[in-house]
Amino acid sequence: MHDREIYLKDRFILYPDAGRLDVVHQARAVIQAASAQVSYRGPDGEPRHLRLAGSECEYRVSQEEAVLRAGNDHLLISWHIGLGEAAILCLDVENRSRQPMRLEDVAVLLVDGDGLRLGGSPKNWSFYQNGWQSWSPTFARHTNNGLYLEPTSEDYITKHLPQGPIGAHLASDGFTVITDRASAFSFLCGFVSTAQTLSEVRLALGDDTVKRFQAVCFGDGATLPPGGRWASENLLLEFAPSPLPLLDVYMGRLAASMGARVPQHIPSGWCTWYYFYGENSEDDVAANVARIKELALPLEYILIDHGYERNIGDWLVPSDKFPRGLPWVLQHIREAGLKPALWVAPFGVAQRSELYAQHPDWALKREDGKPVVAWQDNWMGPILALDCTHPDVHSFLTDLFRFLAEEWDIELFKLDFCYAAALPGRRHDPSSTRATALRRGLEIIREAVGDRFLLGCGLPLGLAVGVVDAMRVGTDVAMSWRPFWPDLASPATANALHNVIARYASHGRLWLNDPDCVMVRRRDDENDLKFNEMRTMVALMGLSGGLVLDGDNFVTLAPGRLKYLQKLLPPSGRAAVPLDLFQNETPHLLALPCDGPPGRYVVLAAVNWNDHTVSTTLDLAGLLGDEAKGGLHAYDLLGEHYLGVVTDRLVFDNHLPHATALTLLRPLSTRPDLLASTFHILGGLMEVKSVTWAGNTLRVELEKAGSQFGCLLFTVPEPYHLDTVRVDGEKRRWAVLAEGIVEIGLTLDGRATVDLEFA
Ligand code: 9PG
């Protein structure tokens, strides 16, 4: 009976009698005997399944798609197999009974046994594990090591594991890329629509075998009325030799289908949280505003984080630390020429708040009728979740955010702890999934604030694409490098940076990435981070391309540390690529090719995550190819130090613990040329507006907001001889750093013209 085989393009083989499908790449069945299934409950509450494999199926094939269909007394399911430009699968579910059905897990792709065949042994695979929300651990996990297990505390599960403890399998939110490191073969499996349901890709491994692979959309028990239809999210399958291009493909497709918002301008600013941790008064804010002006720091927003409000939920009632009320401090910020930004946890409500006392029915309920606790606040105790399917909650959010936008004129909102609205529970609207509930809440806020800037935080990622402008992509930075517990989600600077690196691909595609605040202060100023840890934070946040928010206290900040913040301004917008993302669970090598007025060069970052000193060797020929052959000038951008000319290899013999070697590499030239600028971490790309020759004079035009001391470095090859240097027409001295390398120091106030006259 299982005899028919239907070849669909070069991509699929359909076995309609078996209800199965092979996925073919370059004449090889990479996925064998895949099927699809829906889990659901009827009115009796019994869990049931309908799977294509093992059911009697019908099929039809058209130009655009093949459809495989099966049914029982309750449901009819149709598996749509895309034959267009991309391999896209979707499962359609129709309730053909007279009773409502409740949808549970919908497996859009289900592969049992060893049907997933990427080439070599699964022991050599790396599985990209995307965490659920902003703070959840994300990295390309080596399948053969049990180094890291997800904690199983209730708090961890609430915040990071939306489907509960994950047990023995690997799970990734929304999508994964798996690479077989031995055979250089990579597989992308990801949902490219993410507004309707939470979704996950799961891989269960046995001893050197695949036991099960599946891509699941979670129906969360949403009701499907008689005659109702429901379509799963769209699942994209794609193959390539190396994994990083597949991340790009995924982000591009998801962004297009969800109408991603990617602002041109990248915010910078100061945030109250990471020095004061909510203990700041309105005077602390005012004092920092004053220092920002005195120091001429080119920052844009002042973000008042948690602590200004009396209670989560009672947003317009100030805490005791803001006795004049928020309008006073907001006005103060505006008068200084800065823009007010506000932290709000819109879907949380403190149990002790006025809001909850007045509207206990707005809280999301557990099955036992008690309210769902979304998190614990240090001051306010239990914080409950709002039910974003409740019409009165809609009006509350609309009124609140209209008021904040129009009356308080808040220009940027940090929406925090957003996962609260997507916790499991009983909702006012039983046809809603957890994803549609949260997304509705976000959309209401978006409607209320118009085009004002929305920064998501503690926010499940996929469903927010197209609503938020920026997204926090890691856990909180902290005054300590590592967390007390070996928990990758705990606030700690190393944890935060690992996620920021692993999520580089979403920046500028799904939204702007927010790497969290940078801290540049000294250890005697409310800080435990060592000098090299601070500099690694600066380097990696700069290379994220995302928002630049400072979390120091400018009143106490040591003057010598300011330059590290200045080097991040303005935000570059460009994300470096972690070249070894799938080779190392904690990648340590990032590259950012630069091309602009200061010429063509590469910025490479090598991070030493070890707690001991190492020797790091970068294979330049392998990394840069021909570009390295003719020799490269190497300049240390953090140490502000010329390293010499290198060809095949760059060696850091004394690479200190937690230090980053941030190196600019520029091809040799036969004429004098700009080597680097120290005014910005990218070495010139942001502040060098032009480099031109006129006769014997090489001219560099610089432009950067604020006031900052820095240097320009030049290469002066034989037989050129530097005669005179002028800054804005005035003669200046220069320093010779090495043979053929000169340095010119200057204070840049807005703009400057630097001329080098050669004899
Ligand atoms: C304010 C802070 C800052 C910070 C946010 C968020 O208990 N927790 O797991 C937990 C996680 C994150 C967190 C606080 C608590 O920080 O990321 O930037 O706004 O809230 O409360």
mmCIF file of C-alpha atoms in Angstrom, residues 25 27 46 58 109 272 282 291 419 423 434 460 502 507 546 576 632 666-667 703:
data_model
loop_
_atom_site.group_PDB
_atom_site.id
_atom_site.type_symbol
_atom_site.label_atom_id
_atom_site.label_comp_id
_atom_site.label_asym_id
_atom_site.label_seq_id
_atom_site.Cartn_x
_atom_site.Cartn_y
_atom_site.Cartn_z
ATOM 1 C CA HIS A 25 19.123 18.783 -0.701
ATOM 2 C CA ALA A 27 20.088 14.789 -4.323
ATOM 3 C CA GLU A 46 -9.093 14.163 26.914
ATOM 4 C CA GLU A 58 -5.482 12.703 0.335
ATOM 5 C CA LEU A 109 7.464 19.119 11.204
ATOM 6 C CA THR A 272 19.467 55.364 36.210
ATOM 7 C CA GLU A 282 14.930 63.075 41.493
ATOM 8 C CA ARG A 291 27.115 66.702 34.620
ATOM 9 C CA TYR A 419 6.846 38.070 29.300
ATOM 10 C CA LEU A 423 2.557 33.321 31.032
ATOM 11 C CA ARG A 434 -0.257 33.345 24.924
ATOM 12 C CA PRO A 460 9.647 37.124 24.099
ATOM 13 C CA ALA A 502 25.123 35.181 19.929
ATOM 14 C CA HIS A 507 20.456 43.686 14.894
ATOM 15 C CA GLY A 546 23.098 48.668 19.037
ATOM 16 C CA ALA A 576 30.445 42.654 14.071
ATOM 17 C CA LEU A 632 48.786 45.023 7.383
ATOM 18 C CA ARG A 666 44.783 48.210 7.467
ATOM 19 C CA PRO A 667 46.600 47.304 4.250
ATOM 20 C CA GLU A 703 33.310 65.821 12.912
#
